[in-house]
mmCIF file of C-alpha atoms and ligand atoms in Angstrom:
data_model
loop_
_atom_site.group_PDB
_atom_site.id
_atom_site.type_symbol
_atom_site.label_atom_id
_atom_site.label_comp_id
_atom_site.label_asym_id
_atom_site.label_seq_id
_atom_site.Cartn_x
_atom_site.Cartn_y
_atom_site.Cartn_z
ATOM 1 C CA MET A 206 -8.787 -16.155 -12.413
ATOM 2 C CA LEU A 207 -9.209 -13.105 -10.454
ATOM 3 C CA ILE A 208 -10.311 -14.125 -6.834
ATOM 4 C CA LYS A 209 -8.708 -17.079 -5.267
ATOM 5 C CA LYS A 210 -10.441 -18.835 -2.426
ATOM 6 C CA ASN A 211 -9.645 -17.293 0.859
ATOM 7 C CA LYS A 212 -7.937 -19.562 3.352
ATOM 8 C CA TYR A 213 -8.576 -17.548 6.438
ATOM 9 C CA SER A 214 -11.454 -15.077 7.315
ATOM 10 C CA GLU A 215 -10.626 -14.170 10.742
ATOM 11 C CA LEU A 216 -9.132 -10.895 11.620
ATOM 12 C CA PRO A 217 -5.229 -10.855 11.513
ATOM 13 C CA GLU A 218 -3.120 -10.978 14.810
ATOM 14 C CA ASN A 219 -1.150 -7.809 15.640
ATOM 15 C CA GLN A 220 2.369 -7.819 16.493
ATOM 16 C CA VAL A 221 1.829 -7.849 20.474
ATOM 17 C CA THR A 222 -0.117 -11.129 20.427
ATOM 18 C CA ASP A 223 1.679 -13.949 22.277
ATOM 19 C CA GLU A 224 2.312 -16.873 19.927
ATOM 20 C CA SER A 225 0.861 -19.520 22.159
ATOM 21 C CA LEU A 226 -2.344 -17.448 22.564
ATOM 22 C CA TYR A 227 -2.328 -17.038 18.826
ATOM 23 C CA LEU A 228 -1.930 -20.866 18.288
ATOM 24 C CA ASN A 229 -4.854 -21.684 20.713
ATOM 25 C CA ARG A 230 -6.996 -19.378 18.923
ATOM 26 C CA ARG A 231 -6.258 -20.799 15.527
ATOM 27 C CA GLN A 232 -6.768 -24.171 16.753
ATOM 28 C CA PHE A 233 -10.024 -23.152 18.316
ATOM 29 C CA ILE A 234 -11.029 -21.608 15.051
ATOM 30 C CA ASN A 235 -10.177 -24.566 12.903
ATOM 31 C CA LYS A 236 -12.252 -26.762 15.255
ATOM 32 C CA SER A 237 -15.296 -24.477 14.952
ATOM 33 C CA ALA A 238 -14.823 -24.299 11.264
ATOM 34 C CA MET A 239 -14.768 -28.005 11.007
ATOM 35 C CA ILE A 240 -18.066 -28.322 13.028
ATOM 36 C CA ALA A 241 -19.529 -25.394 10.921
ATOM 37 C CA ALA A 242 -18.587 -27.423 7.773
ATOM 38 C CA VAL A 243 -20.351 -30.571 8.760
ATOM 39 C CA THR A 244 -23.399 -28.872 10.182
ATOM 40 C CA ALA A 245 -24.152 -26.021 8.079
ATOM 41 C CA LEU A 246 -25.863 -25.658 4.530
ATOM 42 C CA PRO A 247 -23.206 -25.364 2.050
ATOM 43 C CA LYS A 248 -24.310 -21.745 1.055
ATOM 44 C CA LEU A 249 -23.911 -20.645 4.519
ATOM 45 C CA ALA A 250 -20.190 -21.181 4.378
ATOM 46 C CA PHE A 251 -19.856 -18.098 2.067
ATOM 47 C CA ALA A 252 -21.594 -15.761 4.716
ATOM 48 C CA ASN A 253 -18.410 -15.998 6.900
ATOM 49 C CA ASN A 254 -16.118 -15.429 3.974
ATOM 50 C CA PRO A 255 -17.799 -13.040 1.410
ATOM 51 C CA ILE A 256 -16.005 -12.755 -1.881
ATOM 52 C CA PRO A 257 -17.053 -9.267 -2.970
ATOM 53 C CA GLU A 258 -18.897 -8.647 -6.119
ATOM 54 C CA PRO A 259 -16.358 -7.085 -8.585
ATOM 55 C CA ASP A 260 -16.859 -3.284 -9.753
ATOM 56 C CA TYR A 261 -14.211 -3.866 -12.445
ATOM 57 C CA LYS A 262 -14.671 -6.775 -14.861
ATOM 58 C CA GLU A 263 -12.365 -8.398 -17.303
ATOM 59 C CA LEU A 264 -9.054 -7.050 -15.999
ATOM 60 C CA SER A 265 -6.136 -8.360 -17.553
ATOM 61 C CA GLN A 266 -3.630 -9.928 -15.266
ATOM 62 C CA SER A 267 -0.155 -8.303 -15.080
ATOM 63 C CA PRO A 268 3.020 -10.269 -15.849
ATOM 64 C CA PHE A 269 4.183 -8.736 -12.579
ATOM 65 C CA SER A 270 1.604 -10.613 -10.513
ATOM 66 C CA THR A 271 2.703 -13.069 -7.888
ATOM 67 C CA ASP A 272 0.899 -16.420 -7.500
ATOM 68 C CA GLU A 273 1.377 -16.431 -3.747
ATOM 69 C CA GLU A 274 -1.764 -16.872 -1.726
ATOM 70 C CA LEU A 275 -3.904 -13.696 -1.482
ATOM 71 C CA THR A 276 -4.319 -12.086 1.803
ATOM 72 C CA PRO A 277 -7.987 -12.200 2.404
ATOM 73 C CA PHE A 278 -10.087 -9.024 1.570
ATOM 74 C CA ASP A 279 -11.399 -8.656 5.256
ATOM 75 C CA ASP A 280 -7.604 -8.380 6.521
ATOM 76 C CA ILE A 281 -6.518 -5.983 3.790
ATOM 77 C CA THR A 282 -9.373 -3.809 4.510
ATOM 78 C CA SER A 283 -9.353 -3.757 8.384
ATOM 79 C CA TYR A 284 -5.610 -4.008 9.251
ATOM 80 C CA ASN A 285 -4.376 -0.553 7.997
ATOM 81 C CA ASN A 286 -1.933 2.048 8.249
ATOM 82 C CA PHE A 287 -3.417 5.329 7.472
ATOM 83 C CA TYR A 288 -2.577 7.848 10.252
ATOM 84 C CA GLU A 289 -4.906 10.358 8.936
ATOM 85 C CA PHE A 290 -7.608 8.251 10.414
ATOM 86 C CA GLY A 291 -5.789 7.383 13.650
ATOM 87 C CA THR A 292 -2.763 5.317 14.620
ATOM 88 C CA ASP A 293 -4.457 1.887 15.475
ATOM 89 C CA LYS A 294 -4.540 -0.640 12.809
ATOM 90 C CA SER A 295 -8.414 -0.668 13.237
ATOM 91 C CA ASP A 296 -8.894 3.107 13.000
ATOM 92 C CA PRO A 297 -8.927 3.685 9.131
ATOM 93 C CA ALA A 298 -11.614 0.956 8.790
ATOM 94 C CA LYS A 299 -13.579 2.687 11.701
ATOM 95 C CA TYR A 300 -13.279 6.148 10.841
ATOM 96 C CA ALA A 301 -13.025 6.168 6.969
ATOM 97 C CA THR A 302 -16.515 4.761 6.394
ATOM 98 C CA ASN A 303 -17.635 7.859 4.679
ATOM 99 C CA PHE A 304 -14.327 8.747 3.048
ATOM 100 C CA PRO A 305 -13.940 10.105 0.350
ATOM 101 C CA ASP A 306 -16.947 12.179 0.706
ATOM 102 C CA LYS A 307 -18.292 11.571 -2.808
ATOM 103 C CA SER A 308 -20.243 14.855 -2.863
ATOM 104 C CA GLU A 309 -16.902 16.904 -2.087
ATOM 105 C CA SER A 310 -14.490 15.291 -4.528
ATOM 106 C CA TRP A 311 -11.160 17.039 -4.874
ATOM 107 C CA PRO A 312 -9.255 17.769 -8.164
ATOM 108 C CA ILE A 313 -6.054 15.840 -8.538
ATOM 109 C CA ILE A 314 -3.014 18.172 -9.751
ATOM 110 C CA ILE A 315 -0.150 17.312 -11.799
ATOM 111 C CA ASP A 316 2.356 20.097 -11.892
ATOM 112 C CA GLY A 317 5.913 21.222 -11.484
ATOM 113 C CA GLU A 318 8.706 20.711 -14.007
ATOM 114 C CA CYS A 319 6.595 19.377 -16.892
ATOM 115 C CA ASP A 320 5.204 20.652 -20.177
ATOM 116 C CA LYS A 321 1.591 19.446 -19.779
ATOM 117 C CA PRO A 322 0.583 20.242 -16.119
ATOM 118 C CA GLY A 323 -2.958 19.758 -15.317
ATOM 119 C CA GLU A 324 -5.966 19.686 -12.938
ATOM 120 C CA TYR A 325 -8.094 16.723 -13.188
ATOM 121 C CA THR A 326 -11.349 15.214 -11.742
ATOM 122 C CA TYR A 327 -10.627 11.563 -10.785
ATOM 123 C CA ASP A 328 -12.546 10.307 -13.530
ATOM 124 C CA ASP A 329 -10.746 12.479 -16.326
ATOM 125 C CA LEU A 330 -7.448 11.415 -14.692
ATOM 126 C CA ILE A 331 -8.029 7.679 -15.066
ATOM 127 C CA LYS A 332 -9.966 7.796 -18.282
ATOM 128 C CA PRO A 333 -7.019 7.320 -20.730
ATOM 129 C CA PHE A 334 -5.730 4.358 -19.043
ATOM 130 C CA THR A 335 -6.697 0.632 -19.158
ATOM 131 C CA LEU A 336 -7.011 -0.984 -15.705
ATOM 132 C CA GLU A 337 -5.298 -4.216 -14.776
ATOM 133 C CA GLU A 338 -4.955 -6.434 -12.054
ATOM 134 C CA ARG A 339 -1.649 -6.722 -10.348
ATOM 135 C CA ILE A 340 -0.913 -8.915 -7.263
ATOM 136 C CA TYR A 341 1.823 -7.494 -5.284
ATOM 137 C CA ARG A 342 3.460 -8.315 -2.121
ATOM 138 C CA LEU A 343 3.258 -5.407 0.471
ATOM 139 C CA ARG A 344 5.866 -5.276 3.203
ATOM 140 C CA CYS A 345 5.444 -2.890 5.906
ATOM 141 C CA VAL A 346 8.604 -1.566 7.676
ATOM 142 C CA GLU A 347 6.874 -2.886 10.900
ATOM 143 C CA GLY A 348 7.794 -6.255 9.955
ATOM 144 C CA TRP A 349 4.358 -7.610 8.599
ATOM 145 C CA SER A 350 3.360 -8.334 4.956
ATOM 146 C CA MET A 351 0.494 -9.052 2.692
ATOM 147 C CA VAL A 352 -0.426 -10.162 -0.820
ATOM 148 C CA ILE A 353 -2.796 -7.654 -2.482
ATOM 149 C CA PRO A 354 -4.564 -7.950 -5.742
ATOM 150 C CA TRP A 355 -4.611 -4.233 -6.732
ATOM 151 C CA VAL A 356 -6.426 -2.690 -9.574
ATOM 152 C CA GLY A 357 -4.626 0.171 -11.379
ATOM 153 C CA PHE A 358 -2.407 1.428 -14.089
ATOM 154 C CA SER A 359 1.367 2.155 -14.369
ATOM 155 C CA LEU A 360 2.280 5.459 -12.878
ATOM 156 C CA ALA A 361 4.759 5.930 -15.804
ATOM 157 C CA ASP A 362 1.791 6.371 -18.191
ATOM 158 C CA LEU A 363 0.354 9.189 -16.324
ATOM 159 C CA LEU A 364 3.764 10.896 -15.732
ATOM 160 C CA LYS A 365 4.770 10.533 -19.549
ATOM 161 C CA GLN A 366 1.560 12.244 -20.560
ATOM 162 C CA ALA A 367 2.408 15.259 -18.489
ATOM 163 C CA GLN A 368 5.882 15.351 -20.385
ATOM 164 C CA PRO A 369 8.335 16.061 -17.654
ATOM 165 C CA SER A 370 11.184 18.431 -18.431
ATOM 166 C CA SER A 371 14.897 17.783 -18.096
ATOM 167 C CA LYS A 372 14.737 19.239 -14.450
ATOM 168 C CA ALA A 373 12.320 16.711 -13.382
ATOM 169 C CA LYS A 374 14.638 14.531 -11.364
ATOM 170 C CA PHE A 375 12.201 13.603 -8.511
ATOM 171 C CA VAL A 376 8.424 13.219 -8.111
ATOM 172 C CA GLU A 377 6.663 14.311 -4.903
ATOM 173 C CA PHE A 378 3.190 13.029 -4.062
ATOM 174 C CA THR A 379 0.793 14.724 -1.419
ATOM 175 C CA THR A 380 -2.102 13.289 0.381
ATOM 176 C CA LEU A 381 -5.358 15.305 0.905
ATOM 177 C CA TYR A 382 -5.345 17.626 3.787
ATOM 178 C CA ASN A 383 -8.814 17.799 5.318
ATOM 179 C CA PRO A 384 -8.895 17.460 9.097
ATOM 180 C CA GLN A 385 -12.796 17.481 8.992
ATOM 181 C CA GLN A 386 -12.892 14.225 6.946
ATOM 182 C CA MET A 387 -9.514 12.977 8.285
ATOM 183 C CA PRO A 388 -9.770 13.183 12.217
ATOM 184 C CA GLY A 389 -6.131 11.965 12.556
ATOM 185 C CA GLN A 390 -4.931 15.388 11.031
ATOM 186 C CA GLN A 391 -6.087 17.156 13.954
ATOM 187 C CA ARG A 392 -3.181 15.703 16.060
ATOM 188 C CA GLN A 393 0.387 16.293 15.137
ATOM 189 C CA VAL A 394 1.529 12.705 14.767
ATOM 190 C CA LEU A 395 3.152 13.468 11.471
ATOM 191 C CA GLN A 396 3.449 16.762 9.669
ATOM 192 C CA TRP A 397 0.315 17.006 7.444
ATOM 193 C CA PRO A 398 -0.340 16.731 4.720
ATOM 194 C CA TYR A 399 1.449 13.467 4.118
ATOM 195 C CA VAL A 400 4.244 13.625 1.559
ATOM 196 C CA GLU A 401 6.129 11.049 -0.233
ATOM 197 C CA GLY A 402 8.752 11.064 -3.151
ATOM 198 C CA LEU A 403 10.310 8.940 -5.740
ATOM 199 C CA ARG A 404 13.376 9.428 -7.953
ATOM 200 C CA ILE A 405 12.048 9.819 -11.559
ATOM 201 C CA ASP A 406 13.654 6.604 -12.747
ATOM 202 C CA GLU A 407 11.908 4.765 -9.880
ATOM 203 C CA ALA A 408 8.491 6.432 -10.591
ATOM 204 C CA MET A 409 9.023 5.645 -14.266
ATOM 205 C CA ASN A 410 9.856 1.877 -13.428
ATOM 206 C CA PRO A 411 7.092 -0.540 -14.598
ATOM 207 C CA LEU A 412 6.447 -1.761 -11.198
ATOM 208 C CA SER A 413 5.282 1.577 -9.849
ATOM 209 C CA LEU A 414 1.468 1.496 -9.899
ATOM 210 C CA LEU A 415 -1.208 3.884 -9.263
ATOM 211 C CA ALA A 416 -3.985 1.690 -7.671
ATOM 212 C CA VAL A 417 -7.872 2.556 -7.788
ATOM 213 C CA GLY A 418 -9.165 -0.871 -6.516
ATOM 214 C CA LEU A 419 -8.401 -4.159 -4.994
ATOM 215 C CA TYR A 420 -9.833 -7.566 -5.099
ATOM 216 C CA GLY A 421 -11.786 -6.323 -8.314
ATOM 217 C CA LYS A 422 -13.602 -3.577 -6.075
ATOM 218 C CA GLU A 423 -13.201 0.277 -5.939
ATOM 219 C CA LEU A 424 -10.638 1.129 -3.292
ATOM 220 C CA LEU A 425 -12.127 1.754 0.075
ATOM 221 C CA GLY A 426 -11.268 4.845 2.286
ATOM 222 C CA GLN A 427 -8.879 2.870 4.513
ATOM 223 C CA ASN A 428 -6.866 1.771 1.519
ATOM 224 C CA GLY A 429 -6.323 5.216 0.008
ATOM 225 C CA ALA A 430 -9.407 6.060 -2.129
ATOM 226 C CA PRO A 431 -9.620 7.203 -4.745
ATOM 227 C CA ILE A 432 -6.134 6.706 -5.822
ATOM 228 C CA ARG A 433 -2.941 5.759 -4.330
ATOM 229 C CA LEU A 434 0.675 4.774 -4.929
ATOM 230 C CA VAL A 435 1.938 1.169 -4.801
ATOM 231 C CA THR A 436 5.886 0.600 -5.033
ATOM 232 C CA PRO A 437 6.087 -2.988 -3.910
ATOM 233 C CA TRP A 438 10.008 -3.076 -3.626
ATOM 234 C CA LYS A 439 9.812 -0.364 -0.956
ATOM 235 C CA TYR A 440 8.264 -0.417 2.612
ATOM 236 C CA GLY A 441 4.700 0.216 2.663
ATOM 237 C CA PHE A 442 4.901 3.709 3.782
ATOM 238 C CA LYS A 443 6.189 4.919 0.439
ATOM 239 C CA SER A 444 2.863 3.788 -0.971
ATOM 240 C CA ILE A 445 1.069 7.240 -0.213
ATOM 241 C CA LYS A 446 -2.670 6.996 -0.197
ATOM 242 C CA SER A 447 -5.597 9.265 -1.327
ATOM 243 C CA ILE A 448 -3.254 11.598 -3.525
ATOM 244 C CA VAL A 449 -4.082 15.163 -4.357
ATOM 245 C CA GLN A 450 -0.992 16.127 -6.055
ATOM 246 C CA ILE A 451 1.733 14.734 -8.115
ATOM 247 C CA ARG A 452 4.733 17.372 -8.701
ATOM 248 C CA PHE A 453 7.790 16.954 -10.738
ATOM 249 C CA VAL A 454 10.718 18.515 -8.894
ATOM 250 C CA GLU A 455 14.341 19.169 -9.156
ATOM 251 C CA LYS A 456 15.387 18.403 -5.453
ATOM 252 C CA MET A 457 14.820 15.385 -3.421
ATOM 253 C CA PRO A 458 11.501 15.719 -1.575
ATOM 254 C CA VAL A 459 11.522 15.370 2.113
ATOM 255 C CA SER A 460 8.769 12.840 3.206
ATOM 256 C CA SER A 461 6.669 13.032 6.125
ATOM 257 C CA TRP A 462 8.390 9.974 7.540
ATOM 258 C CA MET A 463 12.006 11.555 7.009
ATOM 259 C CA ARG A 464 10.715 14.697 8.727
ATOM 260 C CA ALA A 465 9.487 12.603 11.729
ATOM 261 C CA GLY A 466 12.492 10.443 12.145
ATOM 262 C CA PRO A 467 15.487 11.002 9.760
ATOM 263 C CA SER A 468 17.680 8.363 11.411
ATOM 264 C CA GLU A 469 14.773 5.747 11.072
ATOM 265 C CA TYR A 470 13.311 6.539 7.757
ATOM 266 C CA GLY A 471 15.168 7.443 4.753
ATOM 267 C CA PHE A 472 14.164 8.714 1.249
ATOM 268 C CA TYR A 473 14.668 5.163 -0.553
ATOM 269 C CA SER A 474 13.327 2.979 2.070
ATOM 270 C CA ASN A 475 13.921 -0.049 -0.088
ATOM 271 C CA VAL A 476 12.870 -3.417 1.512
ATOM 272 C CA ASN A 477 16.357 -4.553 2.417
ATOM 273 C CA PRO A 478 16.830 -7.523 5.035
ATOM 274 C CA ASN A 479 20.345 -6.445 5.384
ATOM 275 C CA VAL A 480 19.699 -3.028 7.002
ATOM 276 C CA SER A 481 18.071 -2.958 10.222
ATOM 277 C CA HIS A 482 15.688 -0.538 11.333
ATOM 278 C CA PRO A 483 17.461 1.279 14.276
ATOM 279 C CA ARG A 484 14.848 -0.491 16.616
ATOM 280 C CA TRP A 485 14.397 -3.949 15.038
ATOM 281 C CA SER A 486 15.677 -6.250 12.458
ATOM 282 C CA GLN A 487 14.448 -6.467 9.028
ATOM 283 C CA THR A 488 15.568 -9.913 8.160
ATOM 284 C CA ARG A 489 12.074 -11.419 8.653
ATOM 285 C CA GLU A 490 8.514 -10.634 8.460
ATOM 286 C CA ARG A 491 5.005 -11.978 9.484
ATOM 287 C CA ARG A 492 2.664 -12.604 6.521
ATOM 288 C CA ILE A 493 -0.718 -11.666 7.986
ATOM 289 C CA GLY A 494 -2.638 -14.833 8.471
ATOM 290 C CA ASP A 495 0.533 -16.921 9.065
ATOM 291 C CA LEU A 496 1.745 -18.212 12.446
ATOM 292 C CA LEU A 497 5.395 -18.420 11.559
ATOM 293 C CA LYS A 498 7.689 -15.680 10.292
ATOM 294 C CA ARG A 499 9.399 -15.948 6.920
ATOM 295 C CA GLU A 500 12.614 -14.388 5.386
ATOM 296 C CA THR A 501 12.308 -10.928 3.975
ATOM 297 C CA HIS A 502 13.880 -10.868 0.675
ATOM 298 C CA MET A 503 15.882 -7.953 -1.007
ATOM 299 C CA PHE A 504 13.690 -5.536 -2.709
ATOM 300 C CA ASN A 505 10.730 -7.493 -1.416
ATOM 301 C CA GLY A 506 11.624 -10.332 -4.166
ATOM 302 C CA TYR A 507 11.690 -7.646 -7.044
ATOM 303 C CA GLN A 508 15.198 -7.565 -7.596
ATOM 304 C CA GLU A 509 14.757 -8.487 -11.394
ATOM 305 C CA GLN A 510 12.806 -5.324 -11.904
ATOM 306 C CA VAL A 511 14.395 -2.831 -9.762
ATOM 307 C CA ALA A 512 17.956 -3.661 -8.777
ATOM 308 C CA HIS A 513 19.475 -1.929 -11.635
ATOM 309 C CA LEU A 514 18.170 1.429 -10.336
ATOM 310 C CA TYR A 515 20.459 1.226 -7.383
ATOM 311 C CA THR A 516 23.827 -0.107 -9.107
ATOM 312 C CA GLY A 517 26.862 1.496 -7.257
ATOM 313 C CA MET A 518 24.911 2.898 -4.613
ATOM 314 C CA ASP A 519 25.499 2.239 -1.039
ATOM 315 C CA LEU A 520 22.200 0.893 0.260
ATOM 316 C CA LYS A 521 23.227 1.201 3.855
ATOM 317 C CA ARG A 522 23.892 4.854 3.676
ATOM 318 C CA ASN A 523 20.990 5.365 1.162
ATOM 319 C CA PHE A 524 18.459 3.537 3.092
HETATM 320 N N1 LIG B 1387 -1.346 9.272 3.586
HETATM 321 C C1 LIG B 1387 -0.832 8.099 3.975
HETATM 322 N N2 LIG B 1387 -0.348 7.153 3.088
HETATM 323 C C2 LIG B 1387 0.050 5.850 3.815
HETATM 324 C C3 LIG B 1387 0.111 5.804 5.088
HETATM 325 C C4 LIG B 1387 -0.460 6.894 5.931
HETATM 326 O O1 LIG B 1387 -0.490 6.902 7.222
HETATM 327 N N3 LIG B 1387 -0.903 7.970 5.353
HETATM 328 N N4 LIG B 1387 0.683 4.522 5.692
HETATM 329 C C5 LIG B 1387 1.476 3.929 4.945
HETATM 330 C C6 LIG B 1387 1.883 2.507 5.484
HETATM 331 S S1 LIG B 1387 2.945 2.651 6.820
HETATM 332 C C7 LIG B 1387 1.573 1.410 4.932
HETATM 333 S S2 LIG B 1387 2.117 -0.067 5.425
HETATM 334 C C8 LIG B 1387 0.684 1.325 3.714
HETATM 335 C C9 LIG B 1387 -0.472 0.453 4.111
HETATM 336 O O2 LIG B 1387 -1.362 0.366 2.961
HETATM 337 P P1 LIG B 1387 -2.721 -0.520 3.417
HETATM 338 O O3 LIG B 1387 -3.387 -0.121 4.550
HETATM 339 O O4 LIG B 1387 -3.647 -0.425 2.085
HETATM 340 O O5 LIG B 1387 -2.446 -1.891 3.256
HETATM 341 O O6 LIG B 1387 -0.008 2.664 3.419
HETATM 342 C C10 LIG B 1387 1.036 3.743 3.610
HETATM 343 N N5 LIG B 1387 0.478 4.890 2.968
HETATM 344 MO MO1 LIG B 1388 3.861 0.594 6.886
#
C-alpha cells in the first residue's frame, strides 16, 4: 500500500521550540482532535489531513523501503532546506510556489568523462526508466529527520547509460542558477550554483536515487523539482535539488558546503553518530512529529548497503 494514514497533521516544531511549550501544544491538539472526532461528520476528518491524489499510479515498492511511519505530506512539503529560496524552513514552500516555471523548462546536461554525453529535456531524461516508490529516512546534519516516500529511479541506471570512462572517478551535480526564479540566489549565502558530488562507486550504489516525486505526487518546487538526488546514508545536504547538470570528473568536486565551511562540512558527509559536527553532537536526532529524540544510526541505518564502500577509511578524517 502506497500511502499510510498520517498520524499527525500539524506543522513540525523547529529546533528552537521549548519542549514544555511543545508538549502543551501537543496536548491541546490531541484534545481538540478528540472533540473534532466526536462532533464532526466522518468525511470532514479528511479535510484536516488531506492525502493527495497520486500523479503516479501502480508504483512498485522498492526492497530498500523502510516500514517506519511516514512523515506527513504537509511536513515534508513545508519544512525544507532549499537556500535558493531563503534560509528559513518555511521559505521554500512560500517562495517556490511557481517553481519550476513550466514555460521555461531547462535542459539537463550529462557530460564530462563519458562516451555518451547528452542534453535532455526532463521528459526525455526520465523516459527510459521505470519509476518506483522508495521510502527512505532523511537525516539532516542539523539533527532532525523524516521518513519520505520518494518516487524515482536508480541514479546508476542513468549513469550507466552515459557510459562513463575510466577517468570518471567522481560525479558532480549542479543545481539551477536563476536568481529571478530563486530569490535566495540574490544573496551570497552559499556560492551559487549549489554543487554536490559523490565518488563514482557511491553514485553507482543501488541506494542512490534520482527522485521525481514523493507521496505518489510529482515533486513540488520546495523539494527540488523536477529532479533531485537522494543519498539516504549521507546528511541531507548531499541530496542536491533541482539538478541541471551531472558531470563525470576525475578530481573530487568541491561542494558548496565544503567551500562555505571546510572544517564543518566534508565531502563524504556520511551520517555518523560518532563524529560530532564542530558545534553540536550527532548522536541523536529529532524525527519530525516526535517529542523525544532518538538515536542516530551509523550510515543512517543503511550499513548493510553502504558500509563496504568505506572499508579501511578513517571516517573521522574523511567526514
Ligand atoms: N540546491 C539545494 N539542494 C539542497 C539544499 C539546498 O539548500 N539547495 N538543502 C539540502 C539540505 S540541508 C537538506 S536537509 C535537504 C532537504 O530536502 P527536503 O527539503 O526535500 O526535505 O535538501 C538538500 N538539498
Ligand atoms: Mo540538511
